[in-house]
mmCIF file with all atom_site columns, C-alpha atoms in Angstrom:
data_model
loop_
_atom_site.group_PDB
_atom_site.id
_atom_site.type_symbol
_atom_site.label_atom_id
_atom_site.label_alt_id
_atom_site.label_comp_id
_atom_site.label_asym_id
_atom_site.label_entity_id
_atom_site.label_seq_id
_atom_site.pdbx_PDB_ins_code
_atom_site.Cartn_x
_atom_site.Cartn_y
_atom_site.Cartn_z
_atom_site.occupancy
_atom_site.B_iso_or_equiv
_atom_site.pdbx_formal_charge
_atom_site.auth_seq_id
_atom_site.auth_comp_id
_atom_site.auth_asym_id
_atom_site.auth_atom_id
_atom_site.pdbx_PDB_model_num
ATOM 1   C CA . MET A 1 1   ? -91.443  -114.415 -68.536 1.00 96.00 ? 1   MET A CA 1
ATOM 2   C CA . ARG A 1 2   ? -94.222  -114.026 -71.063 1.00 98.00 ? 2   ARG A CA 1
ATOM 3   C CA . ILE A 1 3   ? -97.777  -114.973 -70.096 1.00 98.00 ? 3   ILE A CA 1
ATOM 4   C CA . LEU A 1 4   ? -100.648 -115.212 -72.572 1.00 97.00 ? 4   LEU A CA 1
ATOM 5   C CA . LEU A 1 5   ? -104.076 -114.919 -70.966 1.00 97.00 ? 5   LEU A CA 1
ATOM 6   C CA . LEU A 1 6   ? -107.030 -115.873 -73.152 1.00 97.00 ? 6   LEU A CA 1
ATOM 7   C CA . GLY A 1 7   ? -110.690 -115.749 -72.296 1.00 94.00 ? 7   GLY A CA 1
ATOM 8   C CA . HIS A 1 8   ? -114.169 -114.899 -73.391 1.00 90.00 ? 8   HIS A CA 1
ATOM 9   C CA . GLY A 1 9   ? -115.803 -111.626 -72.478 1.00 81.00 ? 9   GLY A CA 1
ATOM 10  C CA . ARG A 1 10  ? -117.065 -111.388 -68.882 1.00 82.00 ? 10  ARG A CA 1
ATOM 11  C CA . CYS A 1 11  ? -114.771 -114.093 -67.469 1.00 89.00 ? 11  CYS A CA 1
ATOM 12  C CA . GLY A 1 12  ? -112.714 -111.957 -65.070 1.00 90.00 ? 12  GLY A CA 1
ATOM 13  C CA . SER A 1 13  ? -109.614 -111.786 -67.263 1.00 93.00 ? 13  SER A CA 1
ATOM 14  C CA . THR A 1 14  ? -109.079 -108.055 -66.692 1.00 92.00 ? 14  THR A CA 1
ATOM 15  C CA . SER A 1 15  ? -108.946 -108.464 -62.912 1.00 94.00 ? 15  SER A CA 1
ATOM 16  C CA . LEU A 1 16  ? -106.649 -111.473 -63.218 1.00 97.00 ? 16  LEU A CA 1
ATOM 17  C CA . GLN A 1 17  ? -104.335 -109.679 -65.648 1.00 97.00 ? 17  GLN A CA 1
ATOM 18  C CA . LEU A 1 18  ? -104.138 -106.499 -63.603 1.00 96.00 ? 18  LEU A CA 1
ATOM 19  C CA . GLY A 1 19  ? -103.629 -108.459 -60.398 1.00 97.00 ? 19  GLY A CA 1
ATOM 20  C CA . LEU A 1 20  ? -100.885 -110.695 -61.750 1.00 98.00 ? 20  LEU A CA 1
ATOM 21  C CA . SER A 1 21  ? -99.081  -107.772 -63.358 1.00 97.00 ? 21  SER A CA 1
ATOM 22  C CA . ASP A 1 22  ? -99.280  -105.843 -60.072 1.00 98.00 ? 22  ASP A CA 1
ATOM 23  C CA . VAL A 1 23  ? -97.996  -108.569 -57.741 1.00 98.00 ? 23  VAL A CA 1
ATOM 24  C CA . LEU A 1 24  ? -95.432  -109.959 -60.210 1.00 98.00 ? 24  LEU A CA 1
ATOM 25  C CA . LYS A 1 25  ? -94.305  -106.505 -61.450 1.00 98.00 ? 25  LYS A CA 1
ATOM 26  C CA . MET A 1 26  ? -95.013  -107.374 -65.077 1.00 98.00 ? 26  MET A CA 1
ATOM 27  C CA . ASP A 1 27  ? -96.152  -105.149 -67.927 1.00 97.00 ? 27  ASP A CA 1
ATOM 28  C CA . ASN A 1 28  ? -99.613  -105.443 -69.483 1.00 95.00 ? 28  ASN A CA 1
ATOM 29  C CA . ILE A 1 29  ? -100.692 -105.652 -73.065 1.00 95.00 ? 29  ILE A CA 1
ATOM 30  C CA . ILE A 1 30  ? -104.463 -105.307 -72.815 1.00 92.00 ? 30  ILE A CA 1
ATOM 31  C CA . GLU A 1 31  ? -106.599 -106.611 -75.688 1.00 89.00 ? 31  GLU A CA 1
ATOM 32  C CA . PRO A 1 32  ? -104.579 -105.075 -78.534 1.00 89.00 ? 32  PRO A CA 1
ATOM 33  C CA . PHE A 1 33  ? -106.879 -106.560 -81.189 1.00 87.00 ? 33  PHE A CA 1
ATOM 34  C CA . ASN A 1 34  ? -110.070 -105.198 -79.626 1.00 83.00 ? 34  ASN A CA 1
ATOM 35  C CA . THR A 1 35  ? -110.724 -102.436 -82.138 1.00 82.00 ? 35  THR A CA 1
ATOM 36  C CA . HIS A 1 36  ? -113.697 -101.040 -80.201 1.00 77.00 ? 36  HIS A CA 1
ATOM 37  C CA . LEU A 1 37  ? -111.592 -100.694 -77.039 1.00 80.00 ? 37  LEU A CA 1
ATOM 38  C CA . TRP A 1 38  ? -108.785 -98.766  -78.723 1.00 85.00 ? 38  TRP A CA 1
ATOM 39  C CA . ASP A 1 39  ? -110.716 -96.821  -81.385 1.00 86.00 ? 39  ASP A CA 1
ATOM 40  C CA . VAL A 1 40  ? -113.778 -95.840  -79.354 1.00 82.00 ? 40  VAL A CA 1
ATOM 41  C CA . ILE A 1 41  ? -112.971 -96.015  -75.638 1.00 80.00 ? 41  ILE A CA 1
ATOM 42  C CA . TYR A 1 42  ? -109.259 -95.162  -75.332 1.00 84.00 ? 42  TYR A CA 1
ATOM 43  C CA . GLU A 1 43  ? -109.056 -93.278  -78.655 1.00 89.00 ? 43  GLU A CA 1
ATOM 44  C CA . THR A 1 44  ? -105.373 -94.172  -78.974 1.00 92.00 ? 44  THR A CA 1
ATOM 45  C CA . PRO A 1 45  ? -103.437 -96.716  -80.992 1.00 92.00 ? 45  PRO A CA 1
ATOM 46  C CA . PRO A 1 46  ? -103.223 -100.148 -79.314 1.00 91.00 ? 46  PRO A CA 1
ATOM 47  C CA . PRO A 1 47  ? -100.045 -100.957 -77.356 1.00 88.00 ? 47  PRO A CA 1
ATOM 48  C CA . PHE A 1 48  ? -99.192  -103.835 -79.692 1.00 92.00 ? 48  PHE A CA 1
ATOM 49  C CA . LEU A 1 49  ? -99.671  -104.387 -83.404 1.00 88.00 ? 49  LEU A CA 1
ATOM 50  C CA . ASP A 1 50  ? -99.629  -107.646 -85.318 1.00 85.00 ? 50  ASP A CA 1
ATOM 51  C CA . GLY A 1 51  ? -96.014  -108.141 -86.323 1.00 86.00 ? 51  GLY A CA 1
ATOM 52  C CA . ASP A 1 52  ? -94.495  -106.467 -83.263 1.00 89.00 ? 52  ASP A CA 1
ATOM 53  C CA . ILE A 1 53  ? -92.044  -108.493 -81.213 1.00 94.00 ? 53  ILE A CA 1
ATOM 54  C CA . ILE A 1 54  ? -93.603  -109.763 -78.010 1.00 95.00 ? 54  ILE A CA 1
ATOM 55  C CA . PRO A 1 55  ? -91.676  -108.110 -75.170 1.00 96.00 ? 55  PRO A CA 1
ATOM 56  C CA . ASP A 1 56  ? -90.379  -109.976 -72.135 1.00 97.00 ? 56  ASP A CA 1
ATOM 57  C CA . ASN A 1 57  ? -91.889  -109.571 -68.642 1.00 98.00 ? 57  ASN A CA 1
ATOM 58  C CA . VAL A 1 58  ? -95.401  -109.150 -69.995 1.00 97.00 ? 58  VAL A CA 1
ATOM 59  C CA . ILE A 1 59  ? -98.910  -110.440 -69.458 1.00 97.00 ? 59  ILE A CA 1
ATOM 60  C CA . PHE A 1 60  ? -100.637 -110.323 -72.826 1.00 96.00 ? 60  PHE A CA 1
ATOM 61  C CA . LYS A 1 61  ? -104.413 -110.599 -72.613 1.00 94.00 ? 61  LYS A CA 1
ATOM 62  C CA . ASN A 1 62  ? -106.545 -111.426 -75.611 1.00 93.00 ? 62  ASN A CA 1
ATOM 63  C CA . ILE A 1 63  ? -110.302 -111.845 -75.585 1.00 89.00 ? 63  ILE A CA 1
ATOM 64  C CA . ILE A 1 64  ? -111.660 -114.253 -78.154 1.00 88.00 ? 64  ILE A CA 1
ATOM 65  C CA . GLY A 1 65  ? -114.495 -113.002 -80.288 1.00 74.00 ? 65  GLY A CA 1
ATOM 66  C CA . PRO A 1 66  ? -115.578 -111.530 -83.593 1.00 63.00 ? 66  PRO A CA 1
ATOM 67  C CA . ASN A 1 67  ? -113.704 -108.218 -83.171 1.00 58.00 ? 67  ASN A CA 1
ATOM 68  C CA . PHE A 1 68  ? -110.417 -109.854 -82.304 1.00 70.00 ? 68  PHE A CA 1
ATOM 69  C CA . ASN A 1 69  ? -107.481 -111.402 -84.102 1.00 74.00 ? 69  ASN A CA 1
ATOM 70  C CA . ASN A 1 70  ? -108.002 -115.048 -83.160 1.00 88.00 ? 70  ASN A CA 1
ATOM 71  C CA . GLN A 1 71  ? -105.604 -116.166 -85.886 1.00 89.00 ? 71  GLN A CA 1
ATOM 72  C CA . TRP A 1 72  ? -102.793 -114.256 -84.163 1.00 92.00 ? 72  TRP A CA 1
ATOM 73  C CA . VAL A 1 73  ? -103.293 -116.452 -81.096 1.00 93.00 ? 73  VAL A CA 1
ATOM 74  C CA . ILE A 1 74  ? -103.013 -119.652 -83.136 1.00 93.00 ? 74  ILE A CA 1
ATOM 75  C CA . GLU A 1 75  ? -99.832  -118.430 -84.823 1.00 93.00 ? 75  GLU A CA 1
ATOM 76  C CA . ASN A 1 76  ? -98.136  -116.986 -81.714 1.00 95.00 ? 76  ASN A CA 1
ATOM 77  C CA . TYR A 1 77  ? -99.185  -118.836 -78.556 1.00 96.00 ? 77  TYR A CA 1
ATOM 78  C CA . HIS A 1 78  ? -95.971  -120.895 -78.642 1.00 96.00 ? 78  HIS A CA 1
ATOM 79  C CA . LYS A 1 79  ? -93.928  -117.702 -78.065 1.00 96.00 ? 79  LYS A CA 1
ATOM 80  C CA . PHE A 1 80  ? -95.212  -117.506 -74.488 1.00 97.00 ? 80  PHE A CA 1
ATOM 81  C CA . ASP A 1 81  ? -93.849  -119.301 -71.440 1.00 97.00 ? 81  ASP A CA 1
ATOM 82  C CA . VAL A 1 82  ? -97.303  -119.819 -69.942 1.00 97.00 ? 82  VAL A CA 1
ATOM 83  C CA . VAL A 1 83  ? -100.659 -119.903 -71.750 1.00 98.00 ? 83  VAL A CA 1
ATOM 84  C CA . LEU A 1 84  ? -103.715 -119.498 -69.530 1.00 98.00 ? 84  LEU A CA 1
ATOM 85  C CA . LEU A 1 85  ? -107.268 -119.954 -70.694 1.00 97.00 ? 85  LEU A CA 1
ATOM 86  C CA . LEU A 1 86  ? -109.871 -118.446 -68.330 1.00 97.00 ? 86  LEU A CA 1
ATOM 87  C CA . MET A 1 87  ? -113.540 -119.403 -68.666 1.00 96.00 ? 87  MET A CA 1
ATOM 88  C CA . ARG A 1 88  ? -116.699 -119.384 -66.619 1.00 94.00 ? 88  ARG A CA 1
ATOM 89  C CA . ALA A 1 89  ? -118.052 -122.868 -65.973 1.00 95.00 ? 89  ALA A CA 1
ATOM 90  C CA . ASN A 1 90  ? -121.512 -121.397 -65.499 1.00 92.00 ? 90  ASN A CA 1
ATOM 91  C CA . ILE A 1 91  ? -122.526 -120.353 -69.011 1.00 91.00 ? 91  ILE A CA 1
ATOM 92  C CA . ARG A 1 92  ? -125.812 -118.917 -67.724 1.00 90.00 ? 92  ARG A CA 1
ATOM 93  C CA . GLU A 1 93  ? -123.860 -116.416 -65.591 1.00 87.00 ? 93  GLU A CA 1
ATOM 94  C CA . THR A 1 94  ? -121.716 -115.554 -68.615 1.00 89.00 ? 94  THR A CA 1
ATOM 95  C CA . LEU A 1 95  ? -124.845 -114.860 -70.657 1.00 88.00 ? 95  LEU A CA 1
ATOM 96  C CA . ILE A 1 96  ? -126.353 -112.692 -67.928 1.00 86.00 ? 96  ILE A CA 1
ATOM 97  C CA . SER A 1 97  ? -123.088 -110.809 -67.490 1.00 82.00 ? 97  SER A CA 1
ATOM 98  C CA . HIS A 1 98  ? -122.763 -110.204 -71.228 1.00 82.00 ? 98  HIS A CA 1
ATOM 99  C CA . THR A 1 99  ? -126.351 -108.952 -71.465 1.00 79.00 ? 99  THR A CA 1
ATOM 100 C CA . ASN A 1 100 ? -125.776 -106.596 -68.529 1.00 73.00 ? 100 ASN A CA 1
ATOM 101 C CA . ALA A 1 101 ? -122.475 -105.344 -69.935 1.00 72.00 ? 101 ALA A CA 1
ATOM 102 C CA . LYS A 1 102 ? -124.352 -104.312 -73.060 1.00 70.00 ? 102 LYS A CA 1
ATOM 103 C CA . LEU A 1 103 ? -126.840 -102.428 -70.870 1.00 69.00 ? 103 LEU A CA 1
ATOM 104 C CA . TYR A 1 104 ? -124.523 -100.860 -68.267 1.00 70.00 ? 104 TYR A CA 1
ATOM 105 C CA . GLY A 1 105 ? -121.060 -100.877 -69.825 1.00 66.00 ? 105 GLY A CA 1
ATOM 106 C CA . TYR A 1 106 ? -118.122 -103.190 -69.332 1.00 63.00 ? 106 TYR A CA 1
ATOM 107 C CA . SER A 1 107 ? -116.531 -101.582 -66.280 1.00 67.00 ? 107 SER A CA 1
ATOM 108 C CA . HIS A 1 108 ? -119.406 -100.200 -64.209 1.00 63.00 ? 108 HIS A CA 1
ATOM 109 C CA . LYS A 1 109 ? -121.030 -101.710 -61.136 1.00 68.00 ? 109 LYS A CA 1
ATOM 110 C CA . TYR A 1 110 ? -124.575 -102.820 -61.821 1.00 61.00 ? 110 TYR A CA 1
ATOM 111 C CA . THR A 1 111 ? -127.627 -104.548 -60.426 1.00 71.00 ? 111 THR A CA 1
ATOM 112 C CA . PRO A 1 112 ? -128.312 -107.315 -62.921 1.00 70.00 ? 112 PRO A CA 1
ATOM 113 C CA . VAL A 1 113 ? -131.312 -108.009 -65.035 1.00 70.00 ? 113 VAL A CA 1
ATOM 114 C CA . ASP A 1 114 ? -131.750 -111.736 -65.551 1.00 75.00 ? 114 ASP A CA 1
ATOM 115 C CA . HIS A 1 115 ? -133.074 -111.799 -69.094 1.00 79.00 ? 115 HIS A CA 1
ATOM 116 C CA . ILE A 1 116 ? -130.750 -113.130 -71.770 1.00 84.00 ? 116 ILE A CA 1
ATOM 117 C CA . THR A 1 117 ? -130.681 -111.820 -75.326 1.00 83.00 ? 117 THR A CA 1
ATOM 118 C CA . CYS A 1 118 ? -130.276 -113.805 -78.530 1.00 88.00 ? 118 CYS A CA 1
ATOM 119 C CA . GLU A 1 119 ? -127.265 -111.592 -79.297 1.00 85.00 ? 119 GLU A CA 1
ATOM 120 C CA . SER A 1 120 ? -125.612 -112.746 -76.059 1.00 84.00 ? 120 SER A CA 1
ATOM 121 C CA . ILE A 1 121 ? -126.360 -116.408 -76.787 1.00 89.00 ? 121 ILE A CA 1
ATOM 122 C CA . GLU A 1 122 ? -124.760 -116.222 -80.238 1.00 89.00 ? 122 GLU A CA 1
ATOM 123 C CA . TYR A 1 123 ? -121.747 -114.256 -79.011 1.00 87.00 ? 123 TYR A CA 1
ATOM 124 C CA . VAL A 1 124 ? -121.043 -116.406 -75.942 1.00 89.00 ? 124 VAL A CA 1
ATOM 125 C CA . ASN A 1 125 ? -121.613 -119.672 -77.822 1.00 91.00 ? 125 ASN A CA 1
ATOM 126 C CA . GLY A 1 126 ? -119.097 -118.682 -80.490 1.00 90.00 ? 126 GLY A CA 1
ATOM 127 C CA . ASN A 1 127 ? -116.502 -117.708 -77.896 1.00 90.00 ? 127 ASN A CA 1
ATOM 128 C CA . TYR A 1 128 ? -116.897 -120.917 -75.872 1.00 92.00 ? 128 TYR A CA 1
ATOM 129 C CA . ASN A 1 129 ? -116.648 -123.060 -79.008 1.00 92.00 ? 129 ASN A CA 1
ATOM 130 C CA . TRP A 1 130 ? -113.460 -121.341 -80.147 1.00 93.00 ? 130 TRP A CA 1
ATOM 131 C CA . LEU A 1 131 ? -111.843 -121.578 -76.717 1.00 94.00 ? 131 LEU A CA 1
ATOM 132 C CA . PHE A 1 132 ? -112.724 -125.250 -76.215 1.00 94.00 ? 132 PHE A CA 1
ATOM 133 C CA . ASN A 1 133 ? -111.412 -126.103 -79.690 1.00 94.00 ? 133 ASN A CA 1
ATOM 134 C CA . PHE A 1 134 ? -108.179 -124.217 -78.977 1.00 95.00 ? 134 PHE A CA 1
ATOM 135 C CA . TYR A 1 135 ? -107.794 -125.937 -75.605 1.00 96.00 ? 135 TYR A CA 1
ATOM 136 C CA . THR A 1 136 ? -108.338 -129.444 -76.946 1.00 96.00 ? 136 THR A CA 1
ATOM 137 C CA . SER A 1 137 ? -106.011 -128.953 -79.915 1.00 96.00 ? 137 SER A CA 1
ATOM 138 C CA . THR A 1 138 ? -103.165 -127.043 -78.241 1.00 95.00 ? 138 THR A CA 1
ATOM 139 C CA . PRO A 1 139 ? -100.595 -128.535 -75.888 1.00 93.00 ? 139 PRO A CA 1
ATOM 140 C CA . ASN A 1 140 ? -99.537  -126.925 -72.604 1.00 94.00 ? 140 ASN A CA 1
ATOM 141 C CA . VAL A 1 141 ? -102.549 -124.660 -72.126 1.00 97.00 ? 141 VAL A CA 1
ATOM 142 C CA . LYS A 1 142 ? -103.751 -124.307 -68.551 1.00 97.00 ? 142 LYS A CA 1
ATOM 143 C CA . LEU A 1 143 ? -107.531 -124.065 -68.228 1.00 97.00 ? 143 LEU A CA 1
ATOM 144 C CA . ILE A 1 144 ? -108.744 -121.976 -65.282 1.00 97.00 ? 144 ILE A CA 1
ATOM 145 C CA . TRP A 1 145 ? -112.344 -121.734 -64.198 1.00 97.00 ? 145 TRP A CA 1
ATOM 146 C CA . TYR A 1 146 ? -113.655 -118.347 -63.088 1.00 95.00 ? 146 TYR A CA 1
ATOM 147 C CA . GLU A 1 147 ? -115.412 -120.038 -60.184 1.00 95.00 ? 147 GLU A CA 1
ATOM 148 C CA . ASP A 1 148 ? -112.053 -121.366 -58.893 1.00 97.00 ? 148 ASP A CA 1
ATOM 149 C CA . LEU A 1 149 ? -110.518 -117.883 -58.803 1.00 96.00 ? 149 LEU A CA 1
ATOM 150 C CA . TYR A 1 150 ? -113.390 -115.755 -57.586 1.00 93.00 ? 150 TYR A CA 1
ATOM 151 C CA . SER A 1 151 ? -115.093 -117.856 -54.899 1.00 89.00 ? 151 SER A CA 1
ATOM 152 C CA . ASN A 1 152 ? -113.016 -118.300 -51.732 1.00 94.00 ? 152 ASN A CA 1
ATOM 153 C CA . TYR A 1 153 ? -109.407 -117.771 -50.750 1.00 97.00 ? 153 TYR A CA 1
ATOM 154 C CA . GLY A 1 154 ? -108.497 -121.446 -50.300 1.00 97.00 ? 154 GLY A CA 1
ATOM 155 C CA . VAL A 1 155 ? -109.653 -122.547 -53.753 1.00 97.00 ? 155 VAL A CA 1
ATOM 156 C CA . SER A 1 156 ? -108.306 -119.388 -55.390 1.00 97.00 ? 156 SER A CA 1
ATOM 157 C CA . SER A 1 157 ? -104.876 -119.784 -53.774 1.00 97.00 ? 157 SER A CA 1
ATOM 158 C CA . LYS A 1 158 ? -104.618 -123.440 -54.835 1.00 97.00 ? 158 LYS A CA 1
ATOM 159 C CA . THR A 1 159 ? -105.645 -122.535 -58.396 1.00 97.00 ? 159 THR A CA 1
ATOM 160 C CA . ILE A 1 160 ? -103.123 -119.690 -58.683 1.00 97.00 ? 160 ILE A CA 1
ATOM 161 C CA . LYS A 1 161 ? -100.297 -121.867 -57.367 1.00 96.00 ? 161 LYS A CA 1
ATOM 162 C CA . SER A 1 162 ? -101.121 -124.535 -59.985 1.00 96.00 ? 162 SER A CA 1
ATOM 163 C CA . LEU A 1 163 ? -100.531 -122.206 -62.944 1.00 95.00 ? 163 LEU A CA 1
ATOM 164 C CA . GLY A 1 164 ? -96.793  -122.678 -63.319 1.00 92.00 ? 164 GLY A CA 1
ATOM 165 C CA . ILE A 1 165 ? -96.064  -119.038 -62.503 1.00 96.00 ? 165 ILE A CA 1
ATOM 166 C CA . PRO A 1 166 ? -93.438  -118.169 -59.881 1.00 95.00 ? 166 PRO A CA 1
ATOM 167 C CA . ILE A 1 167 ? -95.615  -116.632 -57.143 1.00 97.00 ? 167 ILE A CA 1
ATOM 168 C CA . ASP A 1 168 ? -95.192  -116.742 -53.375 1.00 97.00 ? 168 ASP A CA 1
ATOM 169 C CA . ASP A 1 169 ? -97.801  -116.840 -50.591 1.00 97.00 ? 169 ASP A CA 1
ATOM 170 C CA . PHE A 1 170 ? -97.532  -113.091 -49.938 1.00 98.00 ? 170 PHE A CA 1
ATOM 171 C CA . GLN A 1 171 ? -98.183  -112.327 -53.616 1.00 98.00 ? 171 GLN A CA 1
ATOM 172 C CA . VAL A 1 172 ? -101.121 -114.748 -53.733 1.00 98.00 ? 172 VAL A CA 1
ATOM 173 C CA . LYS A 1 173 ? -102.660 -113.035 -50.692 1.00 97.00 ? 173 LYS A CA 1
ATOM 174 C CA . ALA A 1 174 ? -102.194 -109.582 -52.273 1.00 97.00 ? 174 ALA A CA 1
ATOM 175 C CA . LEU A 1 175 ? -103.722 -110.835 -55.525 1.00 97.00 ? 175 LEU A CA 1
ATOM 176 C CA . TRP A 1 176 ? -106.735 -112.177 -53.621 1.00 97.00 ? 176 TRP A CA 1
ATOM 177 C CA . ASP A 1 177 ? -107.177 -109.123 -51.397 1.00 96.00 ? 177 ASP A CA 1
ATOM 178 C CA . ASN A 1 178 ? -106.915 -106.544 -54.172 1.00 96.00 ? 178 ASN A CA 1
ATOM 179 C CA . TYR A 1 179 ? -108.312 -108.256 -57.277 1.00 96.00 ? 179 TYR A CA 1
ATOM 180 C CA . LEU A 1 180 ? -109.917 -111.692 -56.925 1.00 96.00 ? 180 LEU A CA 1
ATOM 181 C CA . ASN A 1 181 ? -112.013 -111.376 -53.775 1.00 95.00 ? 181 ASN A CA 1
ATOM 182 C CA . PRO A 1 182 ? -115.705 -111.431 -54.805 1.00 88.00 ? 182 PRO A CA 1
ATOM 183 C CA . ARG A 1 183 ? -116.235 -108.069 -53.093 1.00 88.00 ? 183 ARG A CA 1
ATOM 184 C CA . HIS A 1 184 ? -114.589 -106.520 -56.181 1.00 80.00 ? 184 HIS A CA 1
ATOM 185 C CA . ARG A 1 185 ? -117.236 -107.856 -58.578 1.00 70.00 ? 185 ARG A CA 1
ATOM 186 C CA . LEU A 1 186 ? -119.050 -105.391 -60.773 1.00 62.00 ? 186 LEU A CA 1
ATOM 187 C CA . ARG A 1 187 ? -122.297 -107.276 -60.292 1.00 57.00 ? 187 ARG A CA 1
ATOM 188 C CA . GLN A 1 188 ? -124.046 -105.982 -57.183 1.00 55.00 ? 188 GLN A CA 1
ATOM 189 C CA . THR A 1 189 ? -126.604 -108.499 -55.939 1.00 62.00 ? 189 THR A CA 1
#
């Protein structure tokens, strides 16, 4: 099985990808077109290059944005068995999270500041527009709301089971306990 997970920054896609790959025993391809991630943070070549054959048994995550290869998604989404689009319904929380990520880093726990920058507004607006356009113009894409995954076990379990991925109750519980439960959030309130 090949799963394509798309999202905007700060939507919980990393936790979802890592959790699904853990409980389903699938490989990860993490943001291969995020040049900052691979050039600056990991300082290694990305695990996938445009033109490579998409391997089987993989969850391929791509964040939409100005540093990413959005055209690759348009040209290759049909090569995946399941295409998931993860977004936050609460755009204000996305803006606050993006602003705080710029202040504290993308993987560190933080106590949030509530101001929103113009940079965050432009960035988040562009990402939401692209994702909504992709969703409305592309068949067989499953839209998932952040709030349905990261709120309570009942809603999260129902959402996960609706994705068209073979996953049993034990795996759903492990996914919730280890990745989706709100206690794992970076934001400390």
